Short mmCIF file of C-alpha atoms and ligand atoms in Angstrom, two decimals:
data_model
loop_
_atom_site.label_atom_id
_atom_site.label_comp_id
_atom_site.label_asym_id
_atom_site.label_seq_id
_atom_site.Cartn_x
_atom_site.Cartn_y
_atom_site.Cartn_z
CA MET A 1 42.30 23.99 27.74
CA THR A 2 38.48 23.70 27.24
CA LYS A 3 37.54 20.25 28.39
CA LEU A 4 34.54 18.11 26.70
CA LYS A 5 32.18 17.54 29.55
CA GLY A 6 29.89 14.45 29.94
CA ALA A 7 26.89 13.85 32.04
CA LEU A 8 26.58 9.92 32.87
CA ILE A 9 23.20 7.70 33.69
CA GLY A 10 23.50 4.72 35.44
CA CYS A 11 25.82 4.69 38.63
CA GLY A 12 25.99 0.82 39.40
CA PHE A 13 28.80 -1.81 39.20
CA PHE A 14 30.01 -1.27 36.12
CA ALA A 15 29.76 2.55 35.86
CA VAL A 16 32.62 3.12 38.79
CA ASN A 17 35.22 2.07 36.56
CA GLN A 18 33.70 4.07 33.27
CA MET A 19 33.86 7.04 36.24
CA HIS A 20 37.68 5.95 36.53
CA GLY A 21 38.29 6.60 32.63
CA TRP A 22 37.12 9.79 32.72
CA ASN A 23 39.06 10.72 35.38
CA ASP A 24 42.10 9.63 33.63
CA LEU A 25 41.42 11.85 30.55
CA ALA A 26 43.04 15.46 31.25
CA ASP A 27 40.14 16.72 28.75
CA VAL A 28 36.91 15.68 30.08
CA GLU A 29 34.98 16.24 32.70
CA ILE A 30 32.08 14.25 34.18
CA VAL A 31 29.32 17.77 35.25
CA ALA A 32 26.46 15.46 35.93
CA ILE A 33 25.28 12.07 37.13
CA CYS A 34 22.02 9.87 37.46
CA ASP A 35 20.64 7.22 38.61
CA ARG A 36 16.92 6.22 40.11
CA ASP A 37 18.73 4.88 43.60
CA PRO A 38 19.44 7.42 45.93
CA LYS A 39 21.96 4.88 47.41
CA ARG A 40 24.09 4.48 44.16
CA LEU A 41 23.86 8.57 43.50
CA LYS A 42 25.18 9.90 46.80
CA ILE A 43 28.43 6.78 46.61
CA VAL A 44 29.20 7.74 42.68
CA GLY A 45 28.77 11.28 43.12
CA ASP A 46 31.14 11.11 46.56
CA GLN A 47 33.65 9.62 45.11
CA PHE A 48 34.18 11.39 42.09
CA GLY A 49 32.90 14.55 43.41
CA VAL A 50 30.69 15.62 41.32
CA ALA A 51 28.04 18.11 42.46
CA ARG A 52 25.04 17.90 40.04
CA ARG A 53 22.82 14.91 40.74
CA TYR A 54 19.97 13.96 39.53
CA ALA A 55 17.07 11.05 40.16
CA SER A 56 15.09 11.65 36.35
CA ALA A 57 17.30 11.60 32.86
CA GLU A 58 14.69 13.67 32.04
CA ALA A 59 15.20 16.14 34.00
CA MET A 60 19.13 15.91 33.28
CA PHE A 61 19.09 16.46 29.97
CA ALA A 62 16.22 19.95 30.51
CA ASP A 63 19.22 21.64 32.41
CA GLY A 64 21.59 20.26 29.55
CA GLY A 65 25.25 22.04 30.02
CA PHE A 66 27.00 18.79 28.80
CA ASP A 67 28.78 17.66 25.55
CA PHE A 68 27.92 13.73 25.71
CA VAL A 69 25.94 11.46 27.50
CA ASP A 70 27.50 7.79 28.86
CA ILE A 71 24.41 5.52 29.62
CA ALA A 72 25.45 2.83 31.60
CA THR A 73 22.35 1.45 32.92
CA THR A 74 20.92 -2.47 31.75
CA VAL A 75 19.47 -3.18 28.73
CA ASN A 76 15.70 -3.00 29.32
CA SER A 77 16.58 1.25 29.91
CA HIS A 78 18.94 1.82 26.65
CA ARG A 79 15.83 2.73 24.29
CA ALA A 80 14.36 4.86 25.97
CA LEU A 81 17.49 6.62 27.30
CA VAL A 82 18.94 6.73 23.96
CA GLU A 83 16.20 8.52 22.16
CA LEU A 84 16.07 10.80 24.86
CA ALA A 85 19.76 11.70 23.90
CA ALA A 86 18.68 11.76 20.66
CA SER A 87 15.76 14.50 20.98
CA HIS A 88 18.63 16.59 23.02
CA LYS A 89 21.16 16.14 20.55
CA VAL A 90 23.46 15.06 22.29
CA PRO A 91 26.01 12.58 21.01
CA THR A 92 25.55 9.04 23.03
CA ILE A 93 27.58 5.87 24.26
CA CYS A 94 25.48 3.31 25.25
CA GLN A 95 26.48 0.51 27.28
CA LYS A 96 26.53 -3.22 25.85
CA PRO A 97 23.84 -5.27 25.60
CA PHE A 98 22.95 -2.50 22.62
CA ALA A 99 18.95 -3.17 23.20
CA PRO A 100 16.99 -6.24 24.42
CA THR A 101 16.05 -6.34 20.19
CA LEU A 102 17.27 -5.82 16.67
CA GLU A 103 14.44 -4.15 16.01
CA ASP A 104 14.89 -1.42 18.95
CA ALA A 105 18.88 -1.25 18.30
CA LYS A 106 17.73 -0.46 14.95
CA ALA A 107 15.31 2.29 15.75
CA MET A 108 18.09 3.83 17.94
CA VAL A 109 21.05 4.09 15.49
CA ALA A 110 17.74 5.84 12.94
CA ALA A 111 16.98 8.13 15.97
CA CYS A 112 20.53 8.76 16.68
CA ASP A 113 21.11 9.57 12.62
CA GLN A 114 17.94 11.97 12.82
CA ALA A 115 19.12 14.14 15.35
CA GLY A 116 23.01 14.08 13.90
CA ILE A 117 24.83 12.62 16.55
CA PRO A 118 27.23 10.06 16.93
CA LEU A 119 26.60 7.18 18.81
CA MET A 120 28.98 4.59 20.45
CA ILE A 121 28.56 1.13 21.76
CA HIS A 122 30.33 0.47 24.77
CA GLU A 123 31.90 -2.30 22.94
CA ASN A 124 34.83 -2.48 25.18
CA PHE A 125 36.50 -6.21 24.68
CA ARG A 126 38.28 -5.47 21.21
CA TRP A 127 40.72 -2.74 23.40
CA GLN A 128 42.01 -5.09 25.67
CA THR A 129 45.75 -5.02 25.54
CA PRO A 130 46.14 -8.93 24.33
CA ILE A 131 43.26 -8.98 21.48
CA LEU A 132 44.88 -5.21 19.93
CA ALA A 133 48.33 -7.43 19.85
CA VAL A 134 46.66 -10.14 18.40
CA LYS A 135 44.97 -7.67 15.84
CA ALA A 136 48.73 -6.56 15.20
CA VAL A 137 49.97 -9.97 14.45
CA LEU A 138 47.51 -10.56 11.93
CA ASP A 139 47.79 -7.02 10.25
CA SER A 140 51.76 -7.51 10.03
CA GLY A 141 51.03 -10.94 8.04
CA ALA A 142 53.30 -12.82 10.00
CA ILE A 143 50.60 -15.55 9.80
CA GLY A 144 49.71 -15.67 5.80
CA THR A 145 45.98 -15.29 5.42
CA PRO A 146 43.82 -16.42 8.36
CA PHE A 147 41.15 -19.45 7.20
CA TRP A 148 40.04 -20.51 10.70
CA GLY A 149 40.22 -19.20 13.89
CA ARG A 150 38.71 -19.69 17.97
CA VAL A 151 37.66 -17.36 19.97
CA SER A 152 36.94 -18.93 23.77
CA PHE A 153 35.83 -17.55 27.12
CA ARG A 154 35.61 -20.57 29.39
CA SER A 155 35.31 -20.10 32.83
CA GLY A 156 33.28 -20.80 36.59
CA PHE A 157 33.79 -17.63 37.93
CA ASP A 158 30.50 -15.73 40.08
CA VAL A 159 29.22 -13.31 38.19
CA PHE A 160 26.03 -13.45 39.46
CA SER A 161 27.49 -11.77 43.29
CA GLY A 162 28.49 -8.37 41.86
CA GLN A 163 26.17 -8.68 38.88
CA PRO A 164 22.75 -10.16 40.53
CA TYR A 165 20.43 -9.64 37.38
CA LEU A 166 22.48 -11.98 35.16
CA ALA A 167 20.94 -14.76 37.09
CA LYS A 168 17.32 -13.84 36.30
CA GLY A 169 16.97 -13.03 32.64
CA LYS A 170 15.65 -15.71 30.28
CA ARG A 171 18.80 -14.89 27.59
CA PHE A 172 21.94 -14.88 29.49
CA ILE A 173 25.84 -15.84 28.67
CA ILE A 174 25.95 -14.95 24.68
CA GLU A 175 23.51 -11.67 25.43
CA ASP A 176 25.66 -10.67 28.48
CA LEU A 177 29.25 -12.33 27.78
CA GLY A 178 29.04 -14.12 24.18
CA ILE A 179 28.21 -10.35 22.48
CA HIS A 180 31.78 -9.69 23.88
CA SER A 181 33.41 -12.39 21.93
CA LEU A 182 31.24 -12.31 18.66
CA ASP A 183 32.31 -8.66 18.17
CA ILE A 184 36.62 -10.12 18.86
CA ALA A 185 35.30 -12.40 16.34
CA ARG A 186 34.21 -9.84 13.61
CA TYR A 187 36.89 -7.51 14.91
CA LEU A 188 39.83 -10.21 13.70
CA PHE A 189 38.04 -12.31 11.18
CA GLY A 190 35.56 -10.08 9.56
CA ASP A 191 32.00 -9.32 9.34
CA ALA A 192 30.08 -13.19 9.21
CA THR A 193 27.25 -14.42 7.06
CA SER A 194 25.68 -17.09 8.97
CA MET A 195 25.57 -18.72 12.58
CA THR A 196 25.01 -21.95 13.69
CA ALA A 197 24.77 -22.25 17.66
CA ARG A 198 23.68 -24.51 20.26
CA THR A 199 23.32 -23.29 24.38
CA LYS A 200 23.31 -25.04 27.77
CA ARG A 201 21.82 -24.14 31.11
CA VAL A 202 24.17 -26.25 33.27
CA ASN A 203 23.49 -24.09 36.64
CA GLN A 204 20.06 -24.69 37.46
CA ALA A 205 20.05 -21.94 39.58
CA ILE A 206 19.58 -19.60 36.71
CA ALA A 207 17.34 -18.62 34.28
CA GLY A 208 19.16 -18.30 30.82
CA GLU A 209 21.75 -20.41 29.09
CA ASP A 210 25.02 -20.17 30.77
CA VAL A 211 27.37 -22.29 27.84
CA ALA A 212 26.90 -21.35 24.49
CA THR A 213 29.19 -22.94 21.09
CA MET A 214 29.10 -21.40 17.92
CA LEU A 215 29.72 -21.32 14.58
CA LEU A 216 30.86 -18.43 11.75
CA ASP A 217 31.00 -18.46 9.02
CA HIS A 218 32.59 -14.89 7.42
CA ALA A 219 31.85 -12.94 4.41
CA ASN A 220 36.06 -13.54 3.50
CA GLY A 221 35.76 -17.58 3.70
CA MET A 222 36.84 -17.94 6.96
CA THR A 223 35.11 -20.43 9.56
CA SER A 224 35.98 -19.61 13.23
CA ILE A 225 34.12 -21.28 16.26
CA VAL A 226 33.34 -18.68 19.42
CA ASP A 227 32.75 -20.69 22.38
CA VAL A 228 32.23 -19.33 25.67
CA SER A 229 30.70 -20.87 29.22
CA TYR A 230 30.39 -19.62 32.66
CA ALA A 231 29.68 -23.64 33.68
CA SER A 232 33.78 -24.54 33.36
CA LYS A 233 35.26 -25.55 36.26
CA LEU A 234 39.02 -25.13 35.46
CA PRO A 235 41.74 -26.14 37.62
CA GLU A 236 43.27 -22.73 37.19
CA GLU A 237 40.25 -19.79 36.76
CA PRO A 238 41.03 -17.61 34.17
CA PHE A 239 38.86 -15.30 34.37
CA PRO A 240 38.22 -13.05 32.46
CA GLU A 241 40.46 -13.66 29.99
CA THR A 242 39.66 -14.76 26.07
CA PHE A 243 41.63 -17.26 24.48
CA VAL A 244 42.40 -17.22 20.85
CA GLU A 245 43.18 -19.42 18.30
CA ILE A 246 43.96 -18.38 14.62
CA ASP A 247 45.39 -20.78 11.43
CA GLY A 248 46.72 -18.86 8.70
CA ASP A 249 48.24 -19.92 5.17
CA LYS A 250 51.50 -19.44 6.28
CA GLY A 251 51.82 -20.37 10.45
CA THR A 252 49.87 -20.19 13.58
CA LEU A 253 48.81 -18.06 16.44
CA ARG A 254 47.55 -19.10 20.26
CA LEU A 255 46.46 -16.89 23.12
CA GLY A 256 46.76 -18.66 26.00
CA LYS A 257 46.06 -18.93 29.53
CA ASP A 258 48.58 -15.50 31.20
CA TYR A 259 48.38 -13.56 28.25
CA LYS A 260 50.72 -16.06 26.44
CA LEU A 261 50.99 -14.93 22.75
CA THR A 262 52.66 -17.30 20.48
CA VAL A 263 53.48 -16.70 17.20
CA HIS A 264 54.44 -19.92 14.74
CA GLY A 265 55.29 -18.29 10.65
CA LEU A 266 56.91 -16.55 8.21
CA ASP A 267 59.62 -15.31 11.62
CA GLY A 268 60.26 -18.35 13.17
CA THR A 269 58.45 -18.75 16.65
CA THR A 270 57.85 -16.32 19.21
CA GLN A 271 56.26 -16.19 22.47
CA ASN A 272 55.56 -13.18 24.50
CA ILE A 273 53.34 -11.91 27.52
CA VAL A 274 51.03 -9.56 25.87
CA ALA A 275 49.38 -8.64 29.51
CA PRO A 276 47.45 -5.52 30.32
CA ASN A 277 48.09 -2.50 32.31
CA LEU A 278 47.44 -2.99 35.86
CA LEU A 279 45.66 1.38 35.91
CA PRO A 280 45.66 2.80 39.68
CA TRP A 281 42.21 2.25 39.96
CA ALA A 282 41.92 -1.22 38.40
CA SER A 283 42.07 -4.69 40.58
CA ARG A 284 42.77 -8.41 39.81
CA PRO A 285 41.39 -10.37 38.01
CA TRP A 286 39.01 -7.18 36.40
CA HIS A 287 42.57 -5.23 34.80
CA ASN A 288 42.02 -6.31 31.61
CA ILE A 289 38.34 -5.12 31.53
CA GLN A 290 39.25 -1.96 32.96
CA GLU A 291 42.20 -0.64 30.73
CA SER A 292 40.22 -1.68 27.92
CA VAL A 293 37.40 0.69 29.51
CA ALA A 294 39.74 3.74 30.01
CA LEU A 295 40.98 3.23 26.19
CA ILE A 296 37.88 3.07 24.27
CA GLN A 297 36.49 6.22 26.31
CA LYS A 298 40.02 7.57 25.08
CA HIS A 299 39.08 6.60 21.94
CA TRP A 300 35.31 8.56 22.12
CA ALA A 301 37.00 11.56 23.44
CA GLU A 302 39.22 12.07 20.44
CA ARG A 303 36.45 10.84 17.18
CA LEU A 304 34.00 13.52 19.11
CA ALA A 305 36.69 15.92 18.84
CA GLU A 306 37.69 15.13 15.51
CA GLY A 307 34.15 14.20 14.17
CA ARG A 308 34.85 11.02 13.30
CA GLU A 309 32.79 7.62 13.73
CA PRO A 310 33.68 5.77 16.59
CA ASP A 311 34.92 2.09 15.74
CA THR A 312 32.13 0.27 18.34
CA SER A 313 29.56 2.44 16.46
CA GLY A 314 25.77 1.90 16.94
CA ARG A 315 25.90 1.12 13.12
CA ASP A 316 28.83 -1.19 13.64
CA ASN A 317 27.46 -2.66 16.56
CA LEU A 318 23.83 -3.56 14.65
CA LYS A 319 25.92 -6.63 13.55
CA THR A 320 27.70 -7.75 16.21
CA PHE A 321 23.87 -8.17 18.00
CA ALA A 322 22.64 -9.29 14.88
CA LEU A 323 24.96 -12.19 15.52
CA VAL A 324 23.51 -12.82 18.98
CA GLU A 325 20.37 -12.65 17.80
CA ALA A 326 20.77 -15.05 15.10
CA ALA A 327 22.65 -17.28 17.33
CA TYR A 328 19.32 -17.60 19.59
CA LEU A 329 17.18 -18.27 16.44
CA SER A 330 19.67 -20.67 15.42
CA ALA A 331 19.95 -22.59 19.02
CA GLU A 332 16.13 -22.47 19.06
CA GLN A 333 15.07 -23.53 15.86
CA GLY A 334 17.74 -25.90 14.93
CA LYS A 335 19.25 -24.28 12.36
CA THR A 336 21.71 -22.11 10.69
CA ILE A 337 20.66 -18.81 10.31
CA ASP A 338 21.66 -16.03 7.49
CA LEU A 339 22.93 -12.94 8.80
CA GLY A 340 21.59 -10.75 5.47
CA ASP A 341 18.18 -11.98 6.76
CA LEU A 342 18.35 -10.48 10.16
CA LEU A 343 20.04 -7.12 9.15
CA GLY A 344 18.18 -6.81 5.54
P1 LIG B 1 23.56 -2.21 37.43
O1 LIG B 1 22.54 -2.96 38.26
O2 LIG B 1 24.86 -2.13 38.88
O3 LIG B 1 23.75 -0.62 38.25
C1 LIG B 1 22.90 0.11 36.61
C2 LIG B 1 22.65 1.51 36.95
O4 LIG B 1 21.77 2.05 37.01
C3 LIG B 1 21.70 1.07 38.99
O5 LIG B 1 22.19 2.08 39.49
C4 LIG B 1 20.38 1.20 38.43
O6 LIG B 1 19.49 1.92 39.37
C5 LIG B 1 20.67 2.53 37.09
N1 LIG B 1 19.47 2.88 36.48
C6 LIG B 1 18.61 1.72 35.46
N2 LIG B 1 17.58 2.69 34.91
C7 LIG B 1 18.03 3.41 34.85
C8 LIG B 1 16.79 4.60 34.38
N3 LIG B 1 16.56 4.60 33.48
N4 LIG B 1 17.55 6.01 35.05
C9 LIG B 1 18.41 5.98 35.69
N5 LIG B 1 19.16 5.11 36.68
C10 LIG B 1 18.65 4.19 36.01
O7 LIG B 1 24.33 -2.58 36.66
P2 LIG B 1 25.88 -3.11 35.60
O8 LIG B 1 26.21 -4.51 36.46
O9 LIG B 1 26.66 -1.58 36.27
O10 LIG B 1 25.43 -2.97 33.98
C11 LIG B 1 25.32 -2.11 34.11
C12 LIG B 1 25.40 -1.94 32.13
O11 LIG B 1 26.96 -2.19 31.78
C13 LIG B 1 24.80 -3.22 31.74
O12 LIG B 1 24.60 -3.24 30.49
C14 LIG B 1 26.03 -4.87 31.57
O13 LIG B 1 25.65 -5.76 30.56
C15 LIG B 1 27.33 -3.40 31.21
N6 LIG B 1 28.22 -4.18 31.66
C16 LIG B 1 28.99 -4.51 30.40
C17 LIG B 1 30.60 -4.36 30.80
C18 LIG B 1 31.88 -4.57 30.01
O14 LIG B 1 32.87 -4.56 30.12
N7 LIG B 1 30.98 -3.88 29.09
C19 LIG B 1 30.99 -5.33 32.32
C20 LIG B 1 29.50 -5.32 33.64
C21 LIG B 1 28.81 -4.85 32.70
O1 LIG B 2 31.58 -7.56 30.62
C1 LIG B 2 30.62 -8.10 30.74
O2 LIG B 2 29.73 -8.00 30.03
C2 LIG B 2 30.10 -8.73 32.29
C3 LIG B 2 31.27 -10.11 32.87
C4 LIG B 2 32.59 -10.24 32.22
C5 LIG B 2 30.69 -9.98 34.05
O3 LIG B 2 30.34 -10.69 31.63
O4 LIG B 2 28.74 -8.36 32.78
#
């Protein structure tokens, strides 16, 4: 069997999950890694037995010998690295958040289009087992046509110890976490046409907002609420669970704590636990996210082999990223933002 050869840039906190995900795929091999921090390069190189190690992405691309690149760095480096990959015509995965601005994100999509290469944003939350289970119920028609929805992530978990950069940016929860919830809302309820948002900073030790409440109008007439918080001190910490509520004309669906999915509709009332699998390399409470990493990477390998655009392509993710931009604009200006104006 000829293996698909990959390279990974950025060997930090989250990249370890991505390396495990690639390791699990029998037909994929990561042949080169890159990080400007020699300590991270050594830790990840030694853990996963990767011999080709680079301090510079330019040097790694110049040597080549891989079929795709997985960019796992933080947001400010994304545009330059994606454009570098495009200049070498290497199919590219880029971590969320897509880019610092929508203008950068559009330029990245254009660069990959011009190079004729696929670009996938590593937007993994829609690949979580409980979210896939919600989507399957909706698609089955069990609650009829949905008219209202809520995607909610409220937590008091200390994300700053693992990811200290999250405390420093002017933008925090919408850009880092809300982006996932907004993508789930698009995945479940369809594209949005307008956004109204309010934000707050409760934790005064950080620079950005840690609470956001967003109201979306969807093209199909649905209304949804996407609410996110890292300032919610709950009796039982739910991190990193996303809760979902959907009302349809024939019933209702509720995804709640401990992955309990309740569907009340045409087939009566059912309750199921739609918990993620605990992969051998995963650890609680991150296993839900970790399994979704493995699943999105499998999807990338399949779509690359088939020559088909991945579900969370750069083009698709522009619409999620536009919601992030719209939320910040709306909160700043105190008005509703038309998505058409942003996407053009
Ligand atoms: P991190 O700071 O721990 O790791 C980033 C690594 O990239 C660092 O080791 C740094 O030295 C390296 N790096 C940065 N720029 C580079 C460059 N130009 N060339 C080579 N190396 C470079 O960050 P992290 O917490 O691992 O986050 C990385 C990305 O993953 C972020 O965009 C974050 O939002 C995202 N993330 C996604 C999820 C998810 O579920 N999808 C979860 C956590 C983090
Ligand atoms: O998924 C993420 O992007 C992470 C976290 C869940 C901690 O917000 O940064």
